Coordinates of C-alpha atoms and ligand atoms in Angstrom, one line a residue:
M1 CA -54.7 63.9 42.4
Q2 CA -55.5 66.6 45.0
I3 CA -57.8 65.8 47.9
D4 CA -59.1 68.6 50.2
H5 CA -60.2 68.2 53.9
D6 CA -60.5 70.9 56.5
A7 CA -58.4 68.9 58.8
L8 CA -55.8 66.1 58.2
V9 CA -54.6 63.7 60.8
V10 CA -51.4 61.8 60.1
G11 CA -51.3 58.6 62.2
A12 CA -54.1 56.4 63.4
G13 CA -52.8 55.5 66.9
G14 CA -54.5 56.6 70.0
A15 CA -53.5 60.2 69.6
G16 CA -54.6 60.5 66.0
L17 CA -57.8 58.7 66.5
F18 CA -58.9 60.7 69.5
A19 CA -58.2 63.9 67.6
A20 CA -60.1 62.7 64.5
L21 CA -63.1 61.7 66.7
E22 CA -63.2 65.2 68.2
L23 CA -62.9 66.8 64.8
A24 CA -65.6 64.7 63.2
K25 CA -67.9 65.3 66.2
S26 CA -67.5 69.0 65.7
G27 CA -68.6 68.6 62.1
V28 CA -65.2 69.3 60.5
S29 CA -64.3 67.4 57.4
T30 CA -61.5 65.1 58.5
G31 CA -59.1 62.8 56.7
V32 CA -56.8 60.4 58.5
L33 CA -53.7 59.2 56.7
T34 CA -51.9 56.1 58.0
K35 CA -49.2 54.0 56.6
L36 CA -50.5 51.0 58.5
Y37 CA -54.1 49.7 58.7
P38 CA -55.4 51.8 61.6
T39 CA -55.8 49.0 64.1
R40 CA -52.2 47.9 63.5
S41 CA -50.8 51.1 65.0
H42 CA -48.5 50.5 68.0
T43 CA -51.0 51.8 70.5
G44 CA -52.6 48.4 70.0
A45 CA -49.5 46.8 71.4
A46 CA -49.7 48.7 74.7
Q47 CA -50.2 46.3 77.5
G48 CA -50.3 47.4 81.1
G49 CA -52.6 50.3 81.6
V50 CA -53.6 54.0 81.4
C51 CA -53.5 56.0 84.5
A52 CA -55.9 58.5 86.0
A53 CA -56.4 59.4 89.6
L54 CA -60.0 58.0 89.7
G55 CA -59.5 56.9 93.3
N56 CA -61.7 53.8 92.6
V57 CA -59.8 51.4 94.8
E58 CA -57.9 53.6 97.1
E59 CA -57.6 57.3 97.8
D60 CA -56.0 59.3 95.0
H61 CA -55.8 62.9 93.7
W62 CA -54.8 64.5 90.5
E63 CA -52.2 66.6 92.4
W64 CA -50.5 63.4 93.5
H65 CA -50.4 62.2 89.9
M66 CA -49.1 65.6 88.7
F67 CA -46.3 65.4 91.4
D68 CA -45.3 61.9 90.4
T69 CA -45.1 62.9 86.8
V70 CA -42.9 65.8 87.5
K71 CA -40.6 63.9 89.9
G72 CA -40.6 60.9 87.6
G73 CA -39.4 63.2 84.8
D74 CA -36.6 64.4 86.9
Y75 CA -38.0 67.9 87.0
L76 CA -37.6 68.5 83.3
V77 CA -41.4 68.3 82.9
D78 CA -43.3 71.5 82.1
Q79 CA -45.5 71.6 85.1
D80 CA -48.4 73.4 83.5
A81 CA -48.5 70.5 81.0
A82 CA -48.3 67.9 83.8
E83 CA -51.2 69.6 85.5
V84 CA -53.3 69.4 82.3
L85 CA -52.4 65.7 82.0
A86 CA -53.3 64.7 85.5
R87 CA -56.5 66.7 85.6
E88 CA -57.9 65.8 82.2
A89 CA -56.9 62.1 82.5
V90 CA -59.9 61.5 84.7
E91 CA -62.4 62.9 82.1
C92 CA -60.7 61.1 79.3
I93 CA -61.0 57.7 81.0
I94 CA -64.7 58.3 81.7
D95 CA -65.1 59.3 78.0
L96 CA -63.6 56.0 76.9
E97 CA -65.8 54.1 79.3
H98 CA -68.8 55.8 77.8
M99 CA -67.6 54.9 74.3
G100 CA -67.7 51.2 75.4
L101 CA -64.1 50.3 76.4
P102 CA -64.2 47.0 78.3
F103 CA -62.0 47.9 81.4
N104 CA -61.4 45.3 84.1
R105 CA -63.8 45.9 87.0
T106 CA -63.7 45.8 90.8
P107 CA -66.2 43.4 92.4
D108 CA -68.6 46.4 92.9
G109 CA -68.4 47.3 89.2
K110 CA -66.0 50.2 89.1
I111 CA -63.0 50.4 86.8
D112 CA -60.3 48.4 88.5
Q113 CA -56.9 50.0 89.0
R114 CA -53.4 48.6 89.6
R115 CA -50.0 49.7 90.6
F116 CA -47.3 51.0 88.2
G117 CA -43.8 52.3 88.6
G118 CA -43.4 55.8 90.2
H119 CA -47.1 56.3 90.9
T120 CA -47.4 57.1 94.6
R121 CA -49.9 58.2 97.3
N122 CA -49.5 61.5 99.1
F123 CA -46.5 62.9 97.2
G124 CA -44.2 59.9 97.4
E125 CA -45.2 57.9 100.4
G126 CA -45.7 54.5 98.7
P127 CA -47.3 52.9 95.6
V128 CA -50.9 53.7 94.7
R129 CA -53.3 51.9 92.4
R130 CA -53.8 54.4 89.6
A131 CA -53.5 52.4 86.3
C132 CA -56.8 51.5 84.7
F133 CA -56.5 48.4 82.5
A134 CA -58.1 45.8 80.3
A135 CA -56.1 42.7 81.2
D136 CA -52.7 43.3 79.5
R137 CA -54.3 44.5 76.3
T138 CA -55.2 48.0 77.3
G139 CA -53.9 49.7 74.2
H140 CA -55.6 47.2 72.0
M141 CA -58.9 48.0 73.6
I142 CA -58.3 51.8 73.4
L143 CA -57.4 51.6 69.7
Q144 CA -60.4 49.4 68.8
T145 CA -62.8 51.6 70.8
L146 CA -61.6 54.8 69.2
Y147 CA -61.5 53.3 65.7
Q148 CA -65.1 52.1 66.0
N149 CA -66.2 55.5 67.2
C150 CA -64.3 57.3 64.4
I151 CA -66.1 55.1 61.8
K152 CA -69.4 55.9 63.5
A153 CA -68.6 59.6 63.4
G154 CA -67.8 59.6 59.7
V155 CA -64.1 60.1 59.7
R156 CA -62.6 59.4 56.3
F157 CA -59.6 57.0 56.4
Y158 CA -56.8 56.8 53.9
D159 CA -55.3 53.5 54.9
E160 CA -51.8 52.6 53.7
Y161 CA -51.0 56.1 52.6
H162 CA -47.4 56.9 53.6
V163 CA -46.9 60.6 54.2
V164 CA -43.6 61.6 52.7
D165 CA -43.7 65.4 52.9
L166 CA -45.4 68.3 54.6
L167 CA -46.7 71.3 52.7
F168 CA -46.5 74.9 53.8
E169 CA -47.7 78.2 52.5
G170 CA -45.9 81.6 52.8
G171 CA -42.5 80.2 53.8
D172 CA -41.1 77.0 55.3
G173 CA -42.3 75.6 58.6
G174 CA -39.3 77.0 60.4
D175 CA -39.6 80.4 58.8
G176 CA -43.1 81.5 59.7
G177 CA -44.9 79.5 57.0
R178 CA -48.3 78.0 57.7
A179 CA -49.2 74.3 57.3
A180 CA -51.1 73.7 54.0
G181 CA -51.3 69.9 53.8
V182 CA -49.2 66.8 53.2
V183 CA -48.0 64.6 50.3
G184 CA -49.2 61.0 50.6
Y185 CA -47.6 58.1 48.8
R186 CA -50.3 55.4 48.2
I187 CA -48.5 52.2 49.0
A188 CA -50.7 50.1 46.7
D189 CA -49.6 51.7 43.5
G190 CA -46.9 54.3 44.4
E191 CA -48.9 57.3 43.3
L192 CA -48.3 60.6 45.1
H193 CA -51.3 62.6 46.1
T194 CA -51.6 66.1 47.4
F195 CA -53.7 66.4 50.5
R196 CA -54.6 70.0 51.2
A197 CA -56.0 71.2 54.6
K198 CA -56.3 74.1 56.9
A199 CA -55.0 72.1 59.9
V200 CA -52.6 69.2 60.0
L201 CA -51.9 66.9 63.0
L202 CA -48.8 64.8 63.2
A203 CA -49.5 61.8 65.4
T204 CA -46.9 59.5 63.9
G205 CA -45.6 57.8 67.0
G206 CA -42.0 57.0 68.1
N207 CA -38.7 56.0 66.6
G208 CA -37.4 53.0 68.7
R209 CA -36.2 51.2 65.5
M210 CA -33.0 53.1 65.7
F211 CA -31.9 50.7 68.5
R212 CA -30.9 47.1 68.1
I213 CA -33.0 45.8 71.0
T214 CA -36.4 47.5 71.1
S215 CA -40.0 46.9 72.1
N216 CA -41.1 49.0 69.1
A217 CA -42.8 47.7 66.0
H218 CA -41.0 47.9 62.7
S219 CA -43.0 50.9 61.6
L220 CA -41.8 53.1 64.4
T221 CA -39.2 55.1 62.5
G222 CA -40.0 58.7 63.6
D223 CA -41.4 59.9 60.3
G224 CA -43.3 62.9 61.6
M225 CA -40.3 64.1 63.7
A226 CA -38.0 63.8 60.7
L227 CA -40.4 65.6 58.4
V228 CA -40.7 68.7 60.7
Y229 CA -36.9 68.7 61.2
R230 CA -36.4 68.8 57.4
H231 CA -38.7 71.8 57.3
G232 CA -36.7 73.9 59.8
I233 CA -38.7 73.1 62.9
P234 CA -36.6 71.9 65.8
L235 CA -36.9 68.6 67.8
E236 CA -37.1 68.9 71.5
D237 CA -35.3 66.9 74.2
M238 CA -34.3 64.1 71.9
E239 CA -31.5 62.9 74.2
F240 CA -34.1 61.5 76.6
Y241 CA -35.0 58.1 75.4
Q242 CA -36.5 55.5 77.7
F243 CA -35.3 51.9 78.1
H244 CA -37.9 49.7 79.6
P245 CA -36.5 47.4 82.2
T246 CA -38.2 44.2 81.1
G247 CA -37.8 43.1 77.5
L248 CA -37.4 39.4 76.7
Y249 CA -33.8 38.4 76.7
R250 CA -32.2 39.0 73.2
L251 CA -35.5 39.9 71.6
G252 CA -36.6 43.0 73.4
I253 CA -40.3 42.1 73.2
L254 CA -42.0 43.8 76.1
L255 CA -43.2 42.3 79.3
S256 CA -45.3 45.0 80.8
E257 CA -44.5 46.7 84.0
A258 CA -48.0 45.4 85.0
A259 CA -46.2 42.2 85.9
R260 CA -44.3 44.1 88.6
G261 CA -47.4 46.2 89.4
E262 CA -49.2 42.9 90.2
G263 CA -46.3 41.8 92.5
G264 CA -43.7 40.3 90.2
T265 CA -40.1 40.7 91.4
L266 CA -36.7 41.1 89.8
L267 CA -34.0 38.7 90.7
N268 CA -30.2 38.4 90.0
R269 CA -28.3 35.2 89.5
D270 CA -28.3 34.6 93.2
G271 CA -32.0 34.9 93.5
E272 CA -31.7 38.3 95.3
R273 CA -34.2 41.1 94.9
F274 CA -31.5 43.5 94.0
M275 CA -33.8 46.6 93.8
S276 CA -33.5 46.8 97.5
R277 CA -30.0 48.3 96.9
Y278 CA -31.3 51.0 94.5
A279 CA -34.8 52.0 95.5
P280 CA -35.5 50.6 99.0
K281 CA -38.9 52.2 99.3
L282 CA -40.5 51.5 95.8
M283 CA -38.3 48.4 95.0
E284 CA -39.4 47.0 91.6
L285 CA -41.9 49.9 91.2
A286 CA -39.2 52.6 91.0
P287 CA -39.3 54.6 87.7
R288 CA -38.0 52.9 84.6
D289 CA -34.7 54.8 84.2
M290 CA -33.7 53.7 87.7
V291 CA -34.7 50.1 87.3
S292 CA -32.9 49.8 83.9
R293 CA -29.7 51.2 85.3
A294 CA -29.9 48.8 88.3
I295 CA -30.2 45.9 85.9
Y296 CA -27.2 47.1 83.9
L297 CA -25.2 47.5 87.1
E298 CA -26.1 44.0 88.4
I299 CA -24.9 42.6 85.1
R300 CA -21.8 44.7 85.1
D301 CA -20.9 43.7 88.6
G302 CA -21.1 40.0 87.7
R303 CA -24.5 39.2 89.2
G304 CA -26.2 38.6 85.9
A305 CA -27.7 35.2 85.2
G306 CA -27.2 32.7 82.4
P307 CA -24.0 31.3 80.8
D308 CA -22.9 34.7 79.8
G309 CA -24.2 36.5 82.9
D310 CA -26.0 39.0 80.7
Y311 CA -29.5 39.0 81.9
V312 CA -31.6 39.1 85.1
Y313 CA -35.0 37.5 85.9
L314 CA -38.6 38.7 86.1
D315 CA -40.4 36.3 88.5
V316 CA -44.2 36.1 88.6
H317 CA -44.7 32.5 89.5
H318 CA -45.8 33.3 93.1
L319 CA -48.8 35.3 91.8
G320 CA -50.5 32.1 91.0
R321 CA -52.5 30.9 88.0
Q322 CA -55.6 33.0 88.5
V323 CA -53.9 36.4 88.7
I324 CA -51.7 35.4 85.7
E325 CA -54.5 34.2 83.6
E326 CA -56.9 37.1 84.4
K327 CA -54.4 40.0 84.5
L328 CA -51.3 39.0 82.6
P329 CA -52.3 36.5 80.0
D330 CA -50.6 37.9 76.9
I331 CA -47.2 38.7 78.3
T332 CA -46.9 35.3 80.0
D333 CA -47.7 33.7 76.6
F334 CA -44.9 35.8 75.0
A335 CA -42.4 34.1 77.5
R336 CA -43.7 30.7 76.6
V337 CA -43.8 31.3 72.8
Y338 CA -40.5 33.2 72.3
L339 CA -38.3 31.8 75.1
G340 CA -39.9 28.5 75.9
V341 CA -40.1 29.5 79.6
E342 CA -43.2 28.7 81.7
P343 CA -43.8 31.8 84.0
L344 CA -46.1 29.8 86.2
K345 CA -43.1 27.8 87.3
E346 CA -39.9 29.6 86.5
P347 CA -38.5 33.1 86.3
V348 CA -38.2 34.8 82.8
P349 CA -34.9 36.1 81.5
I350 CA -35.1 39.8 80.7
V351 CA -33.0 42.8 79.7
P352 CA -33.8 46.5 79.2
T353 CA -35.3 47.3 75.8
A354 CA -35.5 50.6 73.9
H355 CA -39.0 51.7 74.4
Y356 CA -40.2 55.3 74.3
A357 CA -39.1 58.8 73.0
M358 CA -39.7 61.4 75.7
G359 CA -38.6 64.0 73.2
G360 CA -40.2 64.9 69.8
I361 CA -42.0 67.7 68.0
P362 CA -42.3 70.7 70.4
T363 CA -45.8 71.8 71.1
D364 CA -47.6 74.1 73.5
L365 CA -50.5 73.1 75.8
R366 CA -52.9 73.5 72.9
A367 CA -51.0 70.9 70.8
R368 CA -49.8 73.6 68.5
V369 CA -46.3 73.0 67.1
V370 CA -43.9 75.7 68.2
R371 CA -40.6 76.5 66.4
D372 CA -38.4 78.3 68.9
E373 CA -37.5 79.0 72.5
R374 CA -40.2 81.7 72.7
N375 CA -42.9 79.2 71.6
A376 CA -43.6 80.9 68.3
V377 CA -46.5 78.9 66.8
V378 CA -46.4 77.2 63.4
D379 CA -49.9 78.1 62.2
G380 CA -52.1 75.2 61.3
L381 CA -49.6 72.5 62.4
F382 CA -50.3 70.4 65.5
A383 CA -48.7 67.3 67.0
A384 CA -49.7 64.8 69.7
G385 CA -48.8 61.5 71.1
E386 CA -45.3 59.9 71.2
A387 CA -44.2 62.0 68.2
A388 CA -44.8 65.2 70.2
C389 CA -43.1 66.8 73.2
V390 CA -45.4 69.0 75.2
S391 CA -43.4 68.1 77.7
V392 CA -45.2 66.0 80.2
H393 CA -42.6 63.3 80.4
G394 CA -39.5 65.4 80.9
A395 CA -36.4 63.3 81.2
N396 CA -38.2 60.0 82.0
R397 CA -41.8 58.9 81.4
L398 CA -43.8 57.0 84.0
G399 CA -45.5 53.8 83.0
T400 CA -49.1 54.3 81.8
N401 CA -48.5 58.0 81.2
S402 CA -48.1 57.6 77.5
L403 CA -51.6 56.3 76.8
V404 CA -53.0 59.0 78.9
D405 CA -50.9 61.6 77.1
L406 CA -52.4 60.4 73.8
L407 CA -55.9 60.7 75.1
V408 CA -55.5 64.1 76.8
F409 CA -53.5 65.8 74.1
G410 CA -55.1 64.0 71.2
R411 CA -58.4 65.2 72.4
R412 CA -57.0 68.7 73.0
A413 CA -55.5 68.7 69.5
G414 CA -58.8 67.7 67.9
R415 CA -60.7 70.5 69.7
E416 CA -58.1 73.1 69.0
M417 CA -58.0 72.1 65.3
A418 CA -61.8 72.3 65.1
A419 CA -61.7 75.9 66.4
Y420 CA -58.8 76.8 64.1
C421 CA -60.7 75.4 61.0
R422 CA -63.7 77.5 61.8
V423 CA -61.7 80.7 61.3
A424 CA -58.9 79.8 58.9
E425 CA -59.1 80.0 55.1
M426 CA -58.1 77.1 52.9
P427 CA -54.4 77.6 52.1
A428 CA -53.0 77.5 48.6
V429 CA -50.7 74.7 47.4
A430 CA -48.5 74.5 44.3
A431 CA -50.0 72.8 41.3
D432 CA -47.4 70.1 41.5
A433 CA -46.8 70.1 45.2
P434 CA -45.3 66.5 45.2
A435 CA -42.6 67.5 42.8
P436 CA -39.7 67.8 45.3
V437 CA -40.4 64.5 47.0
R438 CA -41.1 62.8 43.7
A439 CA -37.6 63.8 42.6
E440 CA -36.1 62.3 45.9
L441 CA -38.0 59.1 45.5
D442 CA -37.1 58.7 41.8
D443 CA -33.5 59.3 42.7
L444 CA -33.6 56.7 45.4
R445 CA -35.3 54.2 43.1
G446 CA -33.2 54.9 40.1
R447 CA -29.6 54.4 41.4
P448 CA -27.9 51.5 39.5
R449 CA -25.7 50.5 42.4
G450 CA -25.0 51.6 46.0
E451 CA -25.2 50.7 49.6
S452 CA -27.8 48.4 51.1
P453 CA -30.3 50.0 53.4
A454 CA -30.5 46.9 55.6
V455 CA -26.7 47.1 56.2
L456 CA -26.9 50.7 57.1
R457 CA -29.8 50.2 59.4
T458 CA -28.0 47.4 61.3
E459 CA -25.0 49.6 61.8
L460 CA -27.1 52.4 63.0
Q461 CA -28.9 50.2 65.5
A462 CA -25.6 48.8 66.8
T463 CA -24.0 52.1 67.4
M464 CA -27.1 53.7 69.0
M465 CA -27.5 50.6 71.3
A466 CA -23.9 50.6 72.3
N467 CA -23.3 54.3 72.6
V468 CA -26.5 56.2 73.3
G469 CA -28.1 53.6 75.6
V470 CA -28.8 53.3 79.3
F471 CA -25.4 54.5 80.3
R472 CA -23.4 57.1 78.2
T473 CA -20.1 58.9 78.3
G474 CA -18.9 61.8 76.2
E475 CA -16.6 59.4 74.4
M476 CA -19.3 56.9 73.6
I477 CA -21.7 59.6 72.4
A478 CA -19.0 61.2 70.2
T479 CA -18.5 57.8 68.6
A480 CA -22.2 57.6 67.8
V481 CA -22.1 61.2 66.4
R482 CA -19.3 60.2 64.0
D483 CA -21.0 56.9 63.1
V484 CA -24.3 58.6 62.3
A485 CA -22.6 61.3 60.2
S486 CA -20.8 58.6 58.2
L487 CA -24.0 56.6 57.8
K488 CA -25.9 59.7 56.6
E489 CA -23.2 60.3 54.1
R490 CA -23.4 56.6 52.9
Y491 CA -27.2 57.0 52.9
E492 CA -26.8 59.4 49.9
R493 CA -25.7 56.4 47.9
V494 CA -28.3 53.9 49.2
R495 CA -29.9 51.7 46.6
V496 CA -33.2 49.8 46.6
E497 CA -33.7 46.5 44.8
D498 CA -37.4 46.9 43.9
R499 CA -37.9 49.4 41.0
G500 CA -41.6 48.9 40.8
S501 CA -44.5 50.9 42.1
V502 CA -46.8 48.3 43.5
F503 CA -46.4 47.7 47.3
N504 CA -42.8 48.8 47.1
T505 CA -41.9 48.3 50.7
D506 CA -38.2 48.2 49.8
L507 CA -38.4 51.9 48.7
L508 CA -40.4 52.9 51.8
E509 CA -38.0 51.2 54.2
A510 CA -35.1 53.0 52.6
R511 CA -37.1 56.3 53.1
E512 CA -37.8 55.3 56.7
L513 CA -34.1 54.7 57.3
G514 CA -33.5 58.3 56.4
Y515 CA -36.0 59.3 59.1
L516 CA -34.3 57.2 61.6
L517 CA -30.9 58.8 60.7
D518 CA -32.4 62.2 61.2
G519 CA -33.7 61.3 64.6
A520 CA -30.5 59.6 65.7
E521 CA -28.5 62.7 64.6
A522 CA -30.7 65.0 66.7
M523 CA -30.5 62.5 69.6
A524 CA -26.7 62.0 69.6
H525 CA -25.9 65.7 69.3
S526 CA -28.4 66.7 72.0
A527 CA -27.0 64.0 74.3
L528 CA -23.3 65.0 73.7
A529 CA -24.0 68.6 74.6
R530 CA -25.9 67.8 77.8
T531 CA -23.1 67.5 80.4
E532 CA -25.2 66.2 83.3
S533 CA -27.3 63.1 84.3
R534 CA -31.0 63.5 84.4
G535 CA -33.7 60.8 84.1
A536 CA -33.0 58.5 81.2
H537 CA -29.9 60.5 80.1
S538 CA -27.3 59.0 82.4
R539 CA -23.7 60.3 81.7
E540 CA -21.0 58.4 83.6
D541 CA -18.7 61.3 83.1
F542 CA -21.2 63.7 84.6
P543 CA -23.1 61.6 87.1
E544 CA -25.0 64.5 88.9
R545 CA -28.1 66.4 87.8
D546 CA -27.0 70.0 87.3
D547 CA -30.1 72.3 87.7
A548 CA -27.9 75.5 87.6
H549 CA -27.0 74.8 84.0
W550 CA -29.3 72.3 82.6
L551 CA -32.9 72.9 83.9
A552 CA -33.7 73.5 80.2
H553 CA -35.2 71.9 77.2
T554 CA -32.9 71.2 74.2
L555 CA -34.1 72.3 70.7
A556 CA -32.2 70.7 67.9
Y557 CA -32.4 72.4 64.5
R558 CA -31.2 70.6 61.4
G559 CA -28.0 72.1 60.0
E560 CA -24.7 71.2 58.3
P561 CA -22.6 69.5 59.3
G562 CA -24.7 68.7 62.4
P563 CA -27.7 70.3 64.1
T564 CA -27.7 73.6 65.9
L565 CA -28.8 73.4 69.5
R566 CA -30.8 76.0 71.4
Y567 CA -32.4 75.8 74.8
K568 CA -35.7 76.9 76.4
P569 CA -36.6 77.2 80.0
V570 CA -38.6 74.6 81.9
T571 CA -42.0 75.7 83.3
V572 CA -42.0 75.2 87.1
T573 CA -45.2 76.0 88.8
R574 CA -45.8 74.0 92.1
F575 CA -42.9 71.7 92.6
E576 CA -39.4 73.1 93.1
P577 CA -36.7 70.7 91.8
K578 CA -35.5 68.3 94.6
P579 CA -33.1 65.4 94.7
R580 CA -34.9 62.3 93.3
T581 CA -35.0 59.3 95.6
Y582 CA -37.5 56.5 95.9
Ligands
LIG601 C1 -45.1 47.0 73.4 C2 -45.5 48.3 74.0 C3 -46.3 48.4 75.1 C4 -46.7 49.6 75.7 N1 -47.4 49.6 76.8 C5 -47.9 50.8 77.3 C6 -48.7 50.9 78.4 O1 -49.2 49.9 78.9 N2 -49.1 52.1 78.8 C7 -48.7 53.3 78.3 O2 -49.1 54.4 78.7 N3 -47.9 53.2 77.2 C8 -47.5 52.0 76.7 N4 -46.6 52.0 75.6 C9 -46.3 53.3 74.9 C10 -47.5 53.7 74.0 O3 -48.2 52.6 73.6 C11 -47.1 54.5 72.8 O4 -46.2 55.5 73.2 C12 -48.3 55.1 72.1 O5 -49.2 54.0 71.8 C13 -48.0 55.9 70.9 O6 -49.2 56.2 70.3 P1 -49.3 57.3 69.1 O7 -50.8 57.5 68.9 O8 -48.4 58.4 69.4 O9 -48.7 56.5 67.9 P2 -48.8 55.0 67.3 O10 -49.8 54.2 68.0 O11 -47.4 54.5 67.3 O12 -49.3 55.2 65.9 C14 -48.5 55.9 64.9 C15 -49.4 56.0 63.7 O13 -48.7 56.9 62.8 C16 -48.8 56.3 61.5 N5 -47.7 56.8 60.7 C17 -46.4 56.8 61.1 N6 -45.6 57.3 60.1 C18 -46.4 57.6 59.1 C19 -46.3 58.1 57.8 N7 -45.0 58.5 57.3 N8 -47.4 58.3 57.0 C20 -48.6 57.9 57.4 N9 -48.8 57.4 58.7 C21 -47.7 57.3 59.5 C22 -48.9 54.8 61.7 O14 -49.5 54.2 60.6 C23 -49.7 54.7 63.0 O15 -51.1 54.8 62.6 C24 -46.2 50.8 75.1 C25 -45.5 50.7 73.9 C26 -45.1 49.5 73.4 C27 -44.2 49.5 72.2

């Protein structure tokens, strides 16, 4: 079946929904395809907050927020994008408030704000209260609010449609073609549908499932990133992957930075607040890359806790029952439920957990996908949210800067797409547009014997965790490059058990494994080439940042045997790169 809309949004997280809402409000016929029921998108799991320099509880300015974002990203941030982020954050939060989002309040009724890592007053003087929040369920509230407003505005949802291919007109995406729609696999019955549109937004989220210990939901397999990569469009800055310092020991389930923002501390086996050694000024509220490295170093130097000395503690007990119950209820419950630890009385065992892709689909400030170092635009194709790289996070994202990225650039994408739809013609698509992907899926389903996807995924997660994690060396990354190449080769023979068409999650998980492998390939190759340390990319064999050679964004193009890498300059406007200390 073929379905036509002026605009299609792939993904119903915060980025997709804000764009869809803007589109529908401008009267554009809009369809949202999502492989999950919309309110199950990962945005709903976001806990701690969304930042904007409202200045509600203490003085703050968007320039300070912009500076923190640039410095937090170790100067790989495009500063024009950071300026947009910091300025428009304020309007977006007020927009959400008007839509009915139940933020926590100050006693005089304003939106309350709390501290988060790397957010400072007056260009680095000390922590500032910039994160707006709804207890520790901020993302949940954002997602519900946007979803309700989308329904009200008449957005058409295609729930449980898994997008398996992108369509282009007049050449492939990387060769000057224009976006023409997508192919959606209806999970309920395995039917492939052609969705045709003038404008397509990819808002498919991150790909943390390539790591063994991660805060990411099972669905975060980098589908949008892999699909553009397969159509000749590069992936930007994939080597920068964030490890959040506080995942529950062994499980990786996230305990929000809000715990530290409210005054929680990190302790080693001796009960020492070890961050004083690494970031004397900001302590536990240093940016995530630094705190994660500090935890690894404590463990490596024999100061880890527990029988195997392989974790440290997050301590919140001194905050008292009232703060914990009002501001941190969910995450303290996670500690009780999953580890049997009572945070009101004892510290919680934690380790860094794979959390956030700074890199992704390259876009310009108007959320348009670009395909080379000169920012040539792929007509009709847009990306926003964690799947995209605009780049506001550079080499390391600050806490609460993702939710605001979704809002600011999701909203921009919607407005830009609406303008594009007003002038663009409906593209043409082939009569049987799903044919190539149908052949791939039939092949995958039809193999009589072969490798198990679960085994391959486990091996992928193990090598990425061990070799492309918090600390890296050339040797380690080269091991991952070889492992991923061999896994890709074995993936050609992967076999699914379920041959049916009804809710065939077996088939879709095998397909998603292919996406993870593509993302891992781009990540490992980009990391191997970058012979410096910057933000989350920490090379023990190249411990210094090297602006003379590496103040540049990586663009990884799919190729054989591995990707081809090209580089594009970083936009520097106000803040010259400086050493990064906290
Ligand atoms: C546990 C946790 C806590 C976090 N806390 C915070 C926080 O406090 N503050 C902050 O700023 N950030 C936080 N983050 C990060 C932030 O939540 C995410 O980066 C952000 O929500 C991503 O939103 P998104 O709209 O890009 O995608 P998501 O919300 O991940 O949504 C992706 C959407 O794409 C759809 N999709 C994917 N692939 C396909 C496909 N092939 N076909 C169809 N649909 C597809 C999915 O169905 C889903 O609707 C947190 C992240 C985690 C994991």
